[in-house]
N, C-alpha and C. Protein backbone atom coordinates (compact mmCIF):
# COMPACT_ATOMS: atom_id res chain seq x y z
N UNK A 1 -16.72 35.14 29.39
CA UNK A 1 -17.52 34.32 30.29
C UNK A 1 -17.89 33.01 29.60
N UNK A 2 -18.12 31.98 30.21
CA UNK A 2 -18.33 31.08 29.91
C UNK A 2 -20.15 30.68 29.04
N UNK A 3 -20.63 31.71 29.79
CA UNK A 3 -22.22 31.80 28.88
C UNK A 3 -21.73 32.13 27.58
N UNK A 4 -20.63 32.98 27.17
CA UNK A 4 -20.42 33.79 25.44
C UNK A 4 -19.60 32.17 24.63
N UNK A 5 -19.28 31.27 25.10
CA UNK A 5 -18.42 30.47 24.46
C UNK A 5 -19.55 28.99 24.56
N UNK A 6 -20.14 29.05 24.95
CA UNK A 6 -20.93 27.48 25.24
C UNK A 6 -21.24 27.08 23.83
N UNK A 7 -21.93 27.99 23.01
CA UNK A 7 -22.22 27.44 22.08
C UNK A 7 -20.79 27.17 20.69
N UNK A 8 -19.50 27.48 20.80
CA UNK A 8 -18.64 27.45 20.10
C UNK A 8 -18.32 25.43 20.06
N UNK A 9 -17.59 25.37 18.72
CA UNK A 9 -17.51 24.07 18.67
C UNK A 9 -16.44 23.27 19.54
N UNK A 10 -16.58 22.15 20.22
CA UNK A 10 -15.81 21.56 21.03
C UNK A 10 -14.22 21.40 20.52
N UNK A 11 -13.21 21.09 21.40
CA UNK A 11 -12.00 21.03 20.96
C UNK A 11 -12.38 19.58 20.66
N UNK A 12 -11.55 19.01 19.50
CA UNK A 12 -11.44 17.61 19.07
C UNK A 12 -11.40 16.98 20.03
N UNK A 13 -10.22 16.99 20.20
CA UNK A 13 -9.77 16.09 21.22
C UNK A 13 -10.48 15.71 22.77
N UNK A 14 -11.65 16.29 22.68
CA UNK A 14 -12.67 15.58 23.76
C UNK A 14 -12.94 14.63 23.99
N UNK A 15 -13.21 13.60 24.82
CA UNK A 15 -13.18 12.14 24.68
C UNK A 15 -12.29 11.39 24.21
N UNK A 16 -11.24 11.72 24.53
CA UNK A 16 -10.12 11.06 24.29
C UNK A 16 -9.63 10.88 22.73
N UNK A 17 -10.22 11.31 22.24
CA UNK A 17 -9.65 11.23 20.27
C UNK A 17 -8.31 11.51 21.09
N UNK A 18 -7.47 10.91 20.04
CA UNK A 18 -5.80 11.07 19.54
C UNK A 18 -5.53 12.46 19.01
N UNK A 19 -4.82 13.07 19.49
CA UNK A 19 -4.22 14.36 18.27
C UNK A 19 -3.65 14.45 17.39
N UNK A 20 -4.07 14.95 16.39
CA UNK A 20 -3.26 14.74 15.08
C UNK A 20 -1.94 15.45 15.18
N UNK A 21 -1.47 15.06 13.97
CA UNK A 21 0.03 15.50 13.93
C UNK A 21 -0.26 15.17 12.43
N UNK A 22 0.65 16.18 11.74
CA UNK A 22 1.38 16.11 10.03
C UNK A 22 2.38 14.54 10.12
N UNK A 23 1.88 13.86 9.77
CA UNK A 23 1.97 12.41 9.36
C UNK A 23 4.31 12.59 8.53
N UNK A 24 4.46 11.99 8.98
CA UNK A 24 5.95 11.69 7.61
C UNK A 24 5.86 12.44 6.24
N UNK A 25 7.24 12.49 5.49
CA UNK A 25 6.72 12.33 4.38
C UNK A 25 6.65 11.03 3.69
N UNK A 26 5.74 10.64 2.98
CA UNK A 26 5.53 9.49 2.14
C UNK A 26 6.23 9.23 0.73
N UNK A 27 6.06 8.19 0.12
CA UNK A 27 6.97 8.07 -1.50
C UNK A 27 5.99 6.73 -1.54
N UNK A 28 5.30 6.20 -0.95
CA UNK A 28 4.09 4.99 -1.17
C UNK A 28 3.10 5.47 -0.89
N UNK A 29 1.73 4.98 -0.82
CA UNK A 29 0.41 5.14 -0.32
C UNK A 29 -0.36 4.50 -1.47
N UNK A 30 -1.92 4.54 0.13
CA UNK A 30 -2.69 3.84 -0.61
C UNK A 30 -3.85 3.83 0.34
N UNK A 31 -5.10 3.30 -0.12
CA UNK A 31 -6.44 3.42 0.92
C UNK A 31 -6.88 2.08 0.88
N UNK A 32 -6.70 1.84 2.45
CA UNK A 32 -7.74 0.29 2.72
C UNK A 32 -8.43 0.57 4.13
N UNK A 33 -9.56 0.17 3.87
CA UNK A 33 -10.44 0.20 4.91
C UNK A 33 -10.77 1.50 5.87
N UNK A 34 -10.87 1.87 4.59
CA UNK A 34 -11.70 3.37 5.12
C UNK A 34 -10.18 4.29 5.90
N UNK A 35 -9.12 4.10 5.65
CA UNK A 35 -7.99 4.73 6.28
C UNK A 35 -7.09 5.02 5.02
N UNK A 36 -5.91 6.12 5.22
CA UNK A 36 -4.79 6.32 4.03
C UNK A 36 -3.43 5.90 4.87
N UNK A 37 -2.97 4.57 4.39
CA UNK A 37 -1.53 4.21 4.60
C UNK A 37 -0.34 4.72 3.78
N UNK A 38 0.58 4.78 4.76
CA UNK A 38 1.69 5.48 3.85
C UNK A 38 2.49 4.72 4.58
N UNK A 39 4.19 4.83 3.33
CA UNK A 39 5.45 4.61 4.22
C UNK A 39 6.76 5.08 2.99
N UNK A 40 7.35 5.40 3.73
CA UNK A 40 8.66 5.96 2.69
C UNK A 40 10.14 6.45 3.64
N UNK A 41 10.03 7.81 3.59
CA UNK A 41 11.07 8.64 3.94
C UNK A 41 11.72 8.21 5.17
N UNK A 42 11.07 8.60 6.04
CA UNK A 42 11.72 8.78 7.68
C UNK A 42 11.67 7.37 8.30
N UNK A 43 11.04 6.58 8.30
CA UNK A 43 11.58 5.19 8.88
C UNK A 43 11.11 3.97 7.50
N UNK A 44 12.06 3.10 6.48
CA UNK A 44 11.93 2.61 6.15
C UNK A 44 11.30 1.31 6.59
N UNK A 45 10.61 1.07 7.46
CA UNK A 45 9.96 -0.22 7.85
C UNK A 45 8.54 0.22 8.84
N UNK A 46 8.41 1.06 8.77
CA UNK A 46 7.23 1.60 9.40
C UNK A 46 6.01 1.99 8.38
N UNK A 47 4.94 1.54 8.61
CA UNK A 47 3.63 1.48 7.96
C UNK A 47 2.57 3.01 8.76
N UNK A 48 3.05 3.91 8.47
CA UNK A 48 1.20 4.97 9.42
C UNK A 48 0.32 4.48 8.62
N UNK A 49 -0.80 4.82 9.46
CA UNK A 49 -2.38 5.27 8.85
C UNK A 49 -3.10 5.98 9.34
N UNK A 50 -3.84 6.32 9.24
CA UNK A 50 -4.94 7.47 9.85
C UNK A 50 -5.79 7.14 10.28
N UNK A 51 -6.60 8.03 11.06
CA UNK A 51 -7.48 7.88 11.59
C UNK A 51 -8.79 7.50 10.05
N UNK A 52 -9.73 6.75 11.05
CA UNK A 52 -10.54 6.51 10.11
C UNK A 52 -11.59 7.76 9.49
N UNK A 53 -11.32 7.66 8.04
CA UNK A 53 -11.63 8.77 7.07
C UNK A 53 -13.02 9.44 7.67
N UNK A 54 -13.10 10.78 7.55
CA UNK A 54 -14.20 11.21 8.11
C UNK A 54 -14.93 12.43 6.96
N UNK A 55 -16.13 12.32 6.30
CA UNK A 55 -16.03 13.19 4.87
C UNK A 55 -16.32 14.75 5.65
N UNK A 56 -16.49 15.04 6.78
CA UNK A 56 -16.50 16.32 7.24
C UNK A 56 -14.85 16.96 7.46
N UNK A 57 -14.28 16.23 7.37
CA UNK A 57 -12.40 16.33 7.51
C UNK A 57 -11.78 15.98 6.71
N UNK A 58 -10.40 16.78 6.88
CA UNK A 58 -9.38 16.24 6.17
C UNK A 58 -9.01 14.85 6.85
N UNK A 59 -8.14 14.26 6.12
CA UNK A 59 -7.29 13.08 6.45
C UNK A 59 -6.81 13.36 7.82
N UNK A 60 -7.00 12.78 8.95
CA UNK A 60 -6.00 13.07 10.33
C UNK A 60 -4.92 11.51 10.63
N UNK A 61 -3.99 12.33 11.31
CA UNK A 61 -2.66 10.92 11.44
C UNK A 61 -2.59 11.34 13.22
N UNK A 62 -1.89 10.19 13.52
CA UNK A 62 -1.46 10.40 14.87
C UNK A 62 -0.08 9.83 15.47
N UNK A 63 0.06 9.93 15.82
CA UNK A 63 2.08 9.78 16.12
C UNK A 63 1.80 8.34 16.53
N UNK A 64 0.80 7.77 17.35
CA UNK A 64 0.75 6.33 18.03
C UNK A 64 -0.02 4.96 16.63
N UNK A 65 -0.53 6.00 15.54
CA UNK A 65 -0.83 5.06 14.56
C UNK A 65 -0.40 4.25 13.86
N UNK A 66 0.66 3.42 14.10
CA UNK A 66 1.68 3.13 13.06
C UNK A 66 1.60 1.07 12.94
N UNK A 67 2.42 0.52 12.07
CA UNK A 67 2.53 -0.48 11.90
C UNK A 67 4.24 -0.38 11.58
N UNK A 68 4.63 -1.68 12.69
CA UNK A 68 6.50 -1.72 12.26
C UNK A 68 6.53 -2.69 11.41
N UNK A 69 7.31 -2.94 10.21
CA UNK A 69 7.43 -4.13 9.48
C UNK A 69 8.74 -4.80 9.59
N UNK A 70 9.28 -5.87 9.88
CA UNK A 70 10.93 -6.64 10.18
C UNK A 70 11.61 -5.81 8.95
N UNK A 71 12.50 -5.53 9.48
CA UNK A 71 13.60 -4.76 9.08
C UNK A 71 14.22 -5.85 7.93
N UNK A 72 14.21 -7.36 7.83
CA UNK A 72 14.74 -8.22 6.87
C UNK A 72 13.88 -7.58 5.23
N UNK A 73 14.70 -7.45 4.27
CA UNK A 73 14.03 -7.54 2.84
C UNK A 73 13.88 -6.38 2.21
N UNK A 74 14.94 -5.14 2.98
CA UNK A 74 15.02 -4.12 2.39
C UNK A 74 13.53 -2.91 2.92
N UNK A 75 14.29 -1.97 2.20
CA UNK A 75 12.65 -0.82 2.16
C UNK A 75 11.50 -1.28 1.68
N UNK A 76 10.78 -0.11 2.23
CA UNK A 76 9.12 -0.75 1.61
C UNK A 76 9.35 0.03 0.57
N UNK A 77 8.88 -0.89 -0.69
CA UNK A 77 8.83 0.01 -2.10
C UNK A 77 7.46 -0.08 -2.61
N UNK A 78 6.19 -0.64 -1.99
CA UNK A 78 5.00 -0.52 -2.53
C UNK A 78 3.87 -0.94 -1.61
N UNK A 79 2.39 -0.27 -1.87
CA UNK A 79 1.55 -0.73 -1.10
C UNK A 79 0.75 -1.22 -1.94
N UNK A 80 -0.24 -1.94 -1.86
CA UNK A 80 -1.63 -2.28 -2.39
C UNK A 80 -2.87 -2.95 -1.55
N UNK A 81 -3.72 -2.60 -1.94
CA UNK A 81 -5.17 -3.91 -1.30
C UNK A 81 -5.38 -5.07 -1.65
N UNK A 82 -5.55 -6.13 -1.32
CA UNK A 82 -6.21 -7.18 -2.28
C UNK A 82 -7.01 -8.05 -1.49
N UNK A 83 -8.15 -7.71 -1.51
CA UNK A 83 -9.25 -8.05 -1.08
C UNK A 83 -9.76 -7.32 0.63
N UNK A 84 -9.33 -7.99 1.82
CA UNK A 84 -9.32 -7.85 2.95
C UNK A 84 -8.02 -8.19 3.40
N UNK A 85 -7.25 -7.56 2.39
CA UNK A 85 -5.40 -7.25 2.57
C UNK A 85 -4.90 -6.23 2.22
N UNK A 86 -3.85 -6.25 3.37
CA UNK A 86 -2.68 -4.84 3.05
C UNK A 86 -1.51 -5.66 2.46
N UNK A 87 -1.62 -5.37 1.68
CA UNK A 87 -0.06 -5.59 0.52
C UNK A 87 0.99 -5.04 0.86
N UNK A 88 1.83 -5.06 1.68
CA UNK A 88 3.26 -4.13 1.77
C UNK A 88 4.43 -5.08 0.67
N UNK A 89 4.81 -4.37 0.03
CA UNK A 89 5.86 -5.16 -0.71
C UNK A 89 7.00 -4.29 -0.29
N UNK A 90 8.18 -5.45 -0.23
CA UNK A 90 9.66 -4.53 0.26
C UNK A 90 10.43 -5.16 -0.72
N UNK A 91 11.82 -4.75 -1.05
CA UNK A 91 12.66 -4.89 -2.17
C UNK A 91 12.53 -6.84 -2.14
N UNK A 92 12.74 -7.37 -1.28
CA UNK A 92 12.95 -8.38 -1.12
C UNK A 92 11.83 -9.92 -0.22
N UNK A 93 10.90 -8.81 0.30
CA UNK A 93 10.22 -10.09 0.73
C UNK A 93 8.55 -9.08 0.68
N UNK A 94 7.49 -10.05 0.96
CA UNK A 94 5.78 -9.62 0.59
C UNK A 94 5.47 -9.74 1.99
N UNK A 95 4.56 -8.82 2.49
CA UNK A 95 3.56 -9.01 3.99
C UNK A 95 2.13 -9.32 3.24
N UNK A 96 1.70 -9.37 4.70
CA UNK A 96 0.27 -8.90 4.59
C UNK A 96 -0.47 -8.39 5.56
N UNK A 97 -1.07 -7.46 6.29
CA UNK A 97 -1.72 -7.27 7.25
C UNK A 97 -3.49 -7.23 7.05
N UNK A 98 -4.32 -7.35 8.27
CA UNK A 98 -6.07 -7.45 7.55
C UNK A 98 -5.76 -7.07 9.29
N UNK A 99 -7.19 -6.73 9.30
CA UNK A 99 -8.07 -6.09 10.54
C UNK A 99 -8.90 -4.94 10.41
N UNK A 100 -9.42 -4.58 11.20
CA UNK A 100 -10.25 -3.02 10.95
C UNK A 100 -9.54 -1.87 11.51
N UNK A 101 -8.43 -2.30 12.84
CA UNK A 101 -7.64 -0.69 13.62
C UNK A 101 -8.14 -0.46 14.30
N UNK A 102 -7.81 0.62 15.10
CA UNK A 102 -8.33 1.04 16.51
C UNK A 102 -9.11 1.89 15.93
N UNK A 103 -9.89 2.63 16.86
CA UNK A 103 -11.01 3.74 16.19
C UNK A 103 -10.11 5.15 16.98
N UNK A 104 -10.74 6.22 17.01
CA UNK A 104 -10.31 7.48 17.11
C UNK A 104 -9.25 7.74 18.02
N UNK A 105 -10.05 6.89 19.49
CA UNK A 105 -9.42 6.94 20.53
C UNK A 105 -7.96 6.32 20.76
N UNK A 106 -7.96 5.48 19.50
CA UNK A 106 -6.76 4.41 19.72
C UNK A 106 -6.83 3.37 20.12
N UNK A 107 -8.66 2.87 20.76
CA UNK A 107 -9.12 1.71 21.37
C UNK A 107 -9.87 0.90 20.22
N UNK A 108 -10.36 -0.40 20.70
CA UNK A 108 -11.39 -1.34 19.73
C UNK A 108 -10.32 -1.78 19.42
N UNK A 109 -10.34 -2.29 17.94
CA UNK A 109 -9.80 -3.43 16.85
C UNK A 109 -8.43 -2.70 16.57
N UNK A 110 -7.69 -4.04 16.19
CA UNK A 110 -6.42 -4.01 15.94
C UNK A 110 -6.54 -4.67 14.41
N UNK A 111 -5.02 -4.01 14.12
CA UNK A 111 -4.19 -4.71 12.91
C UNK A 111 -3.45 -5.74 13.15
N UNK A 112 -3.59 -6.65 12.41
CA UNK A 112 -2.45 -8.04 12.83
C UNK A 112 -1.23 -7.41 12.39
N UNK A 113 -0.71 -8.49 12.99
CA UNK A 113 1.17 -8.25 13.02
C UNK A 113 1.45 -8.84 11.62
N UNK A 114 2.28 -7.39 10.74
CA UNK A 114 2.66 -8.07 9.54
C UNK A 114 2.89 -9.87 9.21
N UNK A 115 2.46 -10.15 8.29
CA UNK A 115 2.71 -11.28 7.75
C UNK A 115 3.37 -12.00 6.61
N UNK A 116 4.49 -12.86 6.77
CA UNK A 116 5.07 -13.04 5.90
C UNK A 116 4.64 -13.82 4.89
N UNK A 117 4.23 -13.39 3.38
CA UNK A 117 3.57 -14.27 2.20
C UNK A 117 4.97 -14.96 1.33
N UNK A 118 5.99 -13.85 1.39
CA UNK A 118 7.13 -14.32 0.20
C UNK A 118 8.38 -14.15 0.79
N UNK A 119 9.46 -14.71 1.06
CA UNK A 119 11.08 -14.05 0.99
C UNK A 119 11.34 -14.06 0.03
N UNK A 120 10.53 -14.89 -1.50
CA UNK A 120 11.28 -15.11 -2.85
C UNK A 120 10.92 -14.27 -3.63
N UNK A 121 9.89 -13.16 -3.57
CA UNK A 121 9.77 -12.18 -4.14
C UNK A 121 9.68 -11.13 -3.51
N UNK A 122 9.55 -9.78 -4.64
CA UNK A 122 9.50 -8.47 -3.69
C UNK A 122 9.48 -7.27 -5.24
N UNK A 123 8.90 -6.40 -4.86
CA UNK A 123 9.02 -5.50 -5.96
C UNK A 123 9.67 -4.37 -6.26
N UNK A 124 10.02 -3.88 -7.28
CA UNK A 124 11.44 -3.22 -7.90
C UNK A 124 10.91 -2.17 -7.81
N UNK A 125 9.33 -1.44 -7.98
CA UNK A 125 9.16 0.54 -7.51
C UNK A 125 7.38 0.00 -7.33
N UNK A 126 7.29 1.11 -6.78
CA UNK A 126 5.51 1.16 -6.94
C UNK A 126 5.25 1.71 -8.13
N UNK A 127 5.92 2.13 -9.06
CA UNK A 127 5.29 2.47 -9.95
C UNK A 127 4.75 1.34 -11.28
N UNK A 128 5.59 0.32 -10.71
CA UNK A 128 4.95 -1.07 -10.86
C UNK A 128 4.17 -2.02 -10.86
N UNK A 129 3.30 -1.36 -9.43
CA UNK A 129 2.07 -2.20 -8.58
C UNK A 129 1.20 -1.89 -9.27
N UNK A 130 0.53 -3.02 -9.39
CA UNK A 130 -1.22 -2.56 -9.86
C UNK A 130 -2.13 -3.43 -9.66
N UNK A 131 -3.73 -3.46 -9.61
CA UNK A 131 -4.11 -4.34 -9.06
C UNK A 131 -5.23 -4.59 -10.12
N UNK A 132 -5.67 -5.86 -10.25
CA UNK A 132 -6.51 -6.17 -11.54
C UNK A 132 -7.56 -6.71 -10.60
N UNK A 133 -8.37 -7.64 -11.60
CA UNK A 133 -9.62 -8.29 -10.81
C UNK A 133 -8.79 -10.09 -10.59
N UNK A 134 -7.48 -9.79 -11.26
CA UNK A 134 -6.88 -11.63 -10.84
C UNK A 134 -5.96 -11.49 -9.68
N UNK A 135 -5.70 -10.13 -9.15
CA UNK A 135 -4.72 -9.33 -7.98
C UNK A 135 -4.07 -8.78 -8.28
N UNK A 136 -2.60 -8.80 -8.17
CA UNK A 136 -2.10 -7.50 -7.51
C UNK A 136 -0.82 -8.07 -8.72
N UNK A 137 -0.27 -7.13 -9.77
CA UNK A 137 0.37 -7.68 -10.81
C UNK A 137 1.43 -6.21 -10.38
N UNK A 138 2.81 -7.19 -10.59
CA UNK A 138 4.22 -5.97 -9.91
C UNK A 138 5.24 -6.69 -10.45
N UNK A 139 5.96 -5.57 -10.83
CA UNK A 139 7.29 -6.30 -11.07
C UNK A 139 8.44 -6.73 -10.11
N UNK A 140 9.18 -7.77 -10.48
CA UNK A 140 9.99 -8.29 -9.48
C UNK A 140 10.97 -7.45 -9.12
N UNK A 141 11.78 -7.40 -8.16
CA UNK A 141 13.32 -7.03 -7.96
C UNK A 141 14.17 -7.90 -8.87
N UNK A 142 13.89 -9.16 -9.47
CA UNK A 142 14.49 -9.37 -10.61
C UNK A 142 14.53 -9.03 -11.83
N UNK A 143 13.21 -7.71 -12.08
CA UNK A 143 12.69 -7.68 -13.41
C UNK A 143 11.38 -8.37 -14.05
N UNK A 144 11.52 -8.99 -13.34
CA UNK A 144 10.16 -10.25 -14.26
C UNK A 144 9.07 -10.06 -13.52
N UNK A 145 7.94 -10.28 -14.29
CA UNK A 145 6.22 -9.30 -13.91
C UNK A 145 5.66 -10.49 -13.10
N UNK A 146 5.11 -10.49 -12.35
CA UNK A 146 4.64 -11.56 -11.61
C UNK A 146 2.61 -11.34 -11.08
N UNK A 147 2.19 -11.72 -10.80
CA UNK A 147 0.37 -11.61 -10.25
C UNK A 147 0.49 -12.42 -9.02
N UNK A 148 0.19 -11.85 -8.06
CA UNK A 148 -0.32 -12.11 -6.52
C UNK A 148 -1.49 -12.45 -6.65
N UNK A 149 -1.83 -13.58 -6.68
CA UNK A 149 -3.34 -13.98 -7.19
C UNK A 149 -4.36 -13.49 -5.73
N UNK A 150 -5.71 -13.86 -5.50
CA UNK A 150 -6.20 -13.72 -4.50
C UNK A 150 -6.28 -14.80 -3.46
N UNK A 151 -5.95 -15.84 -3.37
CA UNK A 151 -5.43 -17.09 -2.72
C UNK A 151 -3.79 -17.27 -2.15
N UNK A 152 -3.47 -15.42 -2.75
CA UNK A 152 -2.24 -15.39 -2.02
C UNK A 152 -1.17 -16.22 -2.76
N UNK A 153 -1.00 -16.78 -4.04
CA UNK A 153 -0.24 -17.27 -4.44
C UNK A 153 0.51 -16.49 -5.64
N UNK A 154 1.97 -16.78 -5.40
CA UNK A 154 2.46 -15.59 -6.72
C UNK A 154 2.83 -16.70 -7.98
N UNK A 155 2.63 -16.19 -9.45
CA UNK A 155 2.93 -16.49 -10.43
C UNK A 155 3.62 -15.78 -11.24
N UNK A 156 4.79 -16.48 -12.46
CA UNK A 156 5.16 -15.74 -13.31
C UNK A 156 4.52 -15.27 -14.08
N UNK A 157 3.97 -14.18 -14.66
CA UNK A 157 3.56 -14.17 -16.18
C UNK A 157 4.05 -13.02 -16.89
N UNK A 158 5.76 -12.81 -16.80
CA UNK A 158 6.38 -12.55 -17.40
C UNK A 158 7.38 -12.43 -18.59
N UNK A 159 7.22 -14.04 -18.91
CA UNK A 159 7.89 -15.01 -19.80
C UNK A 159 8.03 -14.31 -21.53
N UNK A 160 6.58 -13.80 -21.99
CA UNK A 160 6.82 -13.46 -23.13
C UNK A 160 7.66 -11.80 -23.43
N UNK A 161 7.49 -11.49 -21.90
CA UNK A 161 8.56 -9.90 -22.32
C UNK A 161 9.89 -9.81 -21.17
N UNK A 162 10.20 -10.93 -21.20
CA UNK A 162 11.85 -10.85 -20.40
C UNK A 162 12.72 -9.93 -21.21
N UNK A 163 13.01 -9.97 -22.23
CA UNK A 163 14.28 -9.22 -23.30
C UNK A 163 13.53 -7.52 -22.64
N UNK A 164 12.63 -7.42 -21.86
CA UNK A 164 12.37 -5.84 -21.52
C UNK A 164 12.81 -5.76 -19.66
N UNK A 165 13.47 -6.77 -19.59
CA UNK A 165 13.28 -6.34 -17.76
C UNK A 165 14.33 -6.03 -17.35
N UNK A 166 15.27 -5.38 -18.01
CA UNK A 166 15.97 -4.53 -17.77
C UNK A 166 16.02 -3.54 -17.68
N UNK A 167 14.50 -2.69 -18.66
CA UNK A 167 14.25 -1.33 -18.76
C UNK A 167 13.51 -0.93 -17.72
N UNK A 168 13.31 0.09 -17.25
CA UNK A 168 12.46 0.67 -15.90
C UNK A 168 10.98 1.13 -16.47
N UNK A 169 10.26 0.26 -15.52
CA UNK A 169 8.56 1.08 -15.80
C UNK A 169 8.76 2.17 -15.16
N UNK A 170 7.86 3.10 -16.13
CA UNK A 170 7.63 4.80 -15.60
C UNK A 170 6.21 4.58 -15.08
N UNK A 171 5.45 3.94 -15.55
CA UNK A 171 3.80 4.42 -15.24
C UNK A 171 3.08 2.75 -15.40
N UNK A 172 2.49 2.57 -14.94
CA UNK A 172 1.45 1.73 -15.29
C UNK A 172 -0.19 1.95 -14.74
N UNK A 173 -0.52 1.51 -15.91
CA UNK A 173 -2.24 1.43 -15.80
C UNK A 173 -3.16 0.64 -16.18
N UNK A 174 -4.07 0.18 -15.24
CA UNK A 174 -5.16 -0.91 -15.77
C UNK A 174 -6.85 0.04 -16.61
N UNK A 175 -6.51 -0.76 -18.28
CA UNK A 175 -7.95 -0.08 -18.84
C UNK A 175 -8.74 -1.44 -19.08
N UNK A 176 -9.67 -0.95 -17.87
CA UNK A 176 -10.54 -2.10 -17.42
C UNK A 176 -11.26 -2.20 -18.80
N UNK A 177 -11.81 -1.35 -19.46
CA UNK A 177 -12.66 -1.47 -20.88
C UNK A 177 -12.02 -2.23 -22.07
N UNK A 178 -10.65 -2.90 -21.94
CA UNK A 178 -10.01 -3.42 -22.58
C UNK A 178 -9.06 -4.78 -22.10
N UNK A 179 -9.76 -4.80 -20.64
CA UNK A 179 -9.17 -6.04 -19.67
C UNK A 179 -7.19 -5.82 -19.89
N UNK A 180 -6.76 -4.79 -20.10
CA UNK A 180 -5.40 -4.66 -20.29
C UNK A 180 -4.65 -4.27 -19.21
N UNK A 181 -3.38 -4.51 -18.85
CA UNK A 181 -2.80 -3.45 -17.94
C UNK A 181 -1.79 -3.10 -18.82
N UNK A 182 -1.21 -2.05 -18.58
CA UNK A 182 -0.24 -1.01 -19.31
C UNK A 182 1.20 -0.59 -18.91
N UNK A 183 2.14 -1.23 -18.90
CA UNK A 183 3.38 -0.75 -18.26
C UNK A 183 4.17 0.25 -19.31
N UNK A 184 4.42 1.15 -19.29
CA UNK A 184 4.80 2.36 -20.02
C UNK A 184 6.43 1.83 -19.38
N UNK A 185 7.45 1.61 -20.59
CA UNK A 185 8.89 1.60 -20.21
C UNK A 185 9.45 3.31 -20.28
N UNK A 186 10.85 2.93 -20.12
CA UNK A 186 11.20 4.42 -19.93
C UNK A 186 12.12 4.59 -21.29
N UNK A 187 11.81 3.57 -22.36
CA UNK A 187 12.03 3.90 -23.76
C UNK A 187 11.01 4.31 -24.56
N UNK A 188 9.87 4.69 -24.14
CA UNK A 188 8.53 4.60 -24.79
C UNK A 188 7.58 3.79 -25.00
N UNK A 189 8.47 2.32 -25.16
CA UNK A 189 7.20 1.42 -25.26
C UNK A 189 6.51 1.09 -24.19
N UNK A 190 5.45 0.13 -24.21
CA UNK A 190 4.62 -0.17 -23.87
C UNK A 190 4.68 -1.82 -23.79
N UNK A 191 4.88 -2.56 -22.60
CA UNK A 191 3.54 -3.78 -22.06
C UNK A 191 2.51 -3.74 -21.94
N UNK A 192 1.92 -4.48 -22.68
CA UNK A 192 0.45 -4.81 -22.12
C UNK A 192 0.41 -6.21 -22.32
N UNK A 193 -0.44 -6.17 -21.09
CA UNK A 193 -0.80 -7.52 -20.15
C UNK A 193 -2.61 -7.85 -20.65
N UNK A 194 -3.22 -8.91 -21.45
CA UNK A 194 -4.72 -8.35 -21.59
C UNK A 194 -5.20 -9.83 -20.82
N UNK A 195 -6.09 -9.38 -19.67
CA UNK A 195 -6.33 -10.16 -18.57
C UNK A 195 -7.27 -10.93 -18.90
């Protein structure tokens, strides 16, 4: 009877919330604005995100959440934030997207339509990306280390370790207590960058 169930908890999807669904699999990610973006496997130019993070829940995705990115400049090989930006980097060219998103329902605020920052750069893995307090420091698809400053402008500052950009970063990490970032090669050594 309907008196034995009244007090049981509502189905989600009341008020129009979106239904979740198990999201892609991913090989990028990253968190901006209170949401988890991903992109990898199943459509190379497609951006998901989730619904906005809720600490009583897990992460929820929804099949209508997505961002398409132009198919020009290869796969997406990395994400990052930088500032009140989405960083998508693809082998060959840089976006950017900013907004807040729709809310549960799928209504309110939007994401702008990717934006093009670079065709002349693009980055070689995410395991590359990293983001400092001068932005967003990645290596090129040429090899050479470059900083996405916060004015959106890219620079070299690769110059003193070219004879290494042939070798593949495995790991990198920023130790803020030492203003350094850390590119671990896949010979053992080590870049460091001290900011």
């Amino acid at each position: 009877a309907d008196t034995a169930i009244i007090g049981n908890e509502v189905l989600y999807t009341t008020g129009g919330i979106l239904a979740n669904i198990a999201p892609p699999s991913f090989n990028v990610m990253t968190e901006f604005g209170g949401r988890i973006f991903g992109s990898g496997l199943d459509n190379p130019n497609r951006v998901y995100y989730s619904k906005i993070k809720d600490p009583n829940t897990s992460v929820e995705f929804s099949d209508s959440l997505y961002i398409t990115i132009p198919p020009e400049g290869g796969s997406i090989t990395g994400l990052s934030v930088l500032d009140s930006n989405l960083i998508i980097f693809k082998e060959n060219k840089v976006y950017r997207v900013y907004g807040e998103g729709p809310n549960d329902t799928g209504a309110g605020g939007t994401f702008s339509q990717p934006l093009l920052i670079s065709s002349s750069h693009g980055a070689k893995t995410k395991k590359a990306i990293i983001n400092t307090v001068e932005g967003v420091i990645f290596r090129g698809t040429d090899g050479g280390i470059y900083n996405l400053d916060r004015s959106l402008n890219f620079s070299y500052i690769g110059g003193p370790v070219e004879d290494s950009n042939d070798l593949n970063i495995v790991h990198a990490s920023n130790v803020g207590a030492q203003n350094e970032i850390r590119f671990v090669l896949e010979d053992g050594e080590a870049l460091v960058y001290n900011y």
